[in-house]
Tab-separated table of C-alpha atoms in Angstrom:
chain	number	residue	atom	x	y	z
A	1	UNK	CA	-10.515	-8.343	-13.793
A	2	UNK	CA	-9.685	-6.555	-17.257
A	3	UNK	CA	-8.192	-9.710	-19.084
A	4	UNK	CA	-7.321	-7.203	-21.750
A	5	UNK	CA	-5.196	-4.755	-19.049
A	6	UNK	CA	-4.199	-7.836	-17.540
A	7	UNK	CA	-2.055	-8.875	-21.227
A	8	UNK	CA	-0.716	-5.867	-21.691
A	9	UNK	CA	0.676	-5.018	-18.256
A	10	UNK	CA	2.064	-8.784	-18.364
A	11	UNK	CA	3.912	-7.602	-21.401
A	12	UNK	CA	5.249	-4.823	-19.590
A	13	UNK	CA	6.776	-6.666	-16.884
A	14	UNK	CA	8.229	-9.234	-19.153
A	15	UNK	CA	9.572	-5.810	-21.128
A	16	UNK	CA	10.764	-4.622	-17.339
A	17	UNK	CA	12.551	-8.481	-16.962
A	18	UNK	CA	14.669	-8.360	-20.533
A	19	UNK	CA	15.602	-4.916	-19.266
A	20	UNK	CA	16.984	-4.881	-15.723
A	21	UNK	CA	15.463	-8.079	-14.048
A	22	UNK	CA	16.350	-6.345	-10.727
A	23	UNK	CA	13.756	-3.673	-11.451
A	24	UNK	CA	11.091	-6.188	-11.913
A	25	UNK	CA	12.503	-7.993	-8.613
A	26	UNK	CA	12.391	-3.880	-6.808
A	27	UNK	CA	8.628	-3.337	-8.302
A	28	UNK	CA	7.498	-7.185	-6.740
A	29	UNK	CA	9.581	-6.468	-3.700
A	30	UNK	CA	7.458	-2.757	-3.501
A	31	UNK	CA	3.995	-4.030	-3.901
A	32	UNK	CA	4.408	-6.874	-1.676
A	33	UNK	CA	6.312	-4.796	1.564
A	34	UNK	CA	9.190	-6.453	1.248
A	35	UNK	CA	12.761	-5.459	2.694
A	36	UNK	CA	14.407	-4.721	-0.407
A	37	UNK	CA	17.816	-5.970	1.026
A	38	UNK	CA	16.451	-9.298	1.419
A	39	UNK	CA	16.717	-11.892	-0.786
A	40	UNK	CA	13.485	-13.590	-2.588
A	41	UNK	CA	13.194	-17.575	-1.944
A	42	UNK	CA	15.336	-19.312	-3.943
A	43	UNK	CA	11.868	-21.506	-4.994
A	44	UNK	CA	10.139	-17.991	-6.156
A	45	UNK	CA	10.283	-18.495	-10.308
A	46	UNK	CA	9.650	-14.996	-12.898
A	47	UNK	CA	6.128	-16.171	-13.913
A	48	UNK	CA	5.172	-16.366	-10.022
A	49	UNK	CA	6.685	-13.051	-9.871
A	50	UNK	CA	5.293	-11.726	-12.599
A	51	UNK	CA	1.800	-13.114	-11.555
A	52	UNK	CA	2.182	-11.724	-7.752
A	53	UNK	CA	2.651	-8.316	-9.393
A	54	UNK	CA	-0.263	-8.809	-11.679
A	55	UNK	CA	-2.563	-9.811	-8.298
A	56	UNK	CA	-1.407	-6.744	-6.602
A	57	UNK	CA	-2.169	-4.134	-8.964
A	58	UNK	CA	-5.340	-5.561	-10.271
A	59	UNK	CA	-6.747	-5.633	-6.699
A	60	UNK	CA	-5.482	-1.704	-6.137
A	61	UNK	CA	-6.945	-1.255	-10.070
A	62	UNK	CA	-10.110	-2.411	-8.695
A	63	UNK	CA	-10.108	-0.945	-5.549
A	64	UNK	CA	-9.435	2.337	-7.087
A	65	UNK	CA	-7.621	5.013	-4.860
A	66	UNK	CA	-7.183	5.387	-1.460
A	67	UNK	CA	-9.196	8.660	-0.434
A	68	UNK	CA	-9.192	8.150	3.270
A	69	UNK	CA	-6.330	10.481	4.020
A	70	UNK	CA	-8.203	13.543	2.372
């Protein structure tokens, strides 16, 4: 993975968490599936967060576009 894209998009989310933390918690809650109505584990800490979001869109980075609906 880009360790470089990686950084920066880190310092985006932490940008998104000073901001409106509940965006950050929407974009996690987005990537992951989630029910956005439900509450994260109480256990779940920003970093993890933060990191989970990171895992996500470096896979899809990597993965590159889904094509198989054209």
């Amino acid at each position: 993975m880009d360790i470089e894209w990686r950084e920066q998009r880190r310092q985006e989310l932490l940008e998104i968490r000073s901001a409106s933390p509940a965006k950050l918690v929407a974009l996690y809650k987005h990537v992951h599936g989630l029910d956005e109505f439900k509450p994260l584990p109480e256990t779940l800490t920003i970093e993890a967060v933060i990191e989970a979001i990171l895992d996500r869109e470096g896979i899809t980075r990597l993965s590159g576009p889904d094509t198989t609906n054209n």
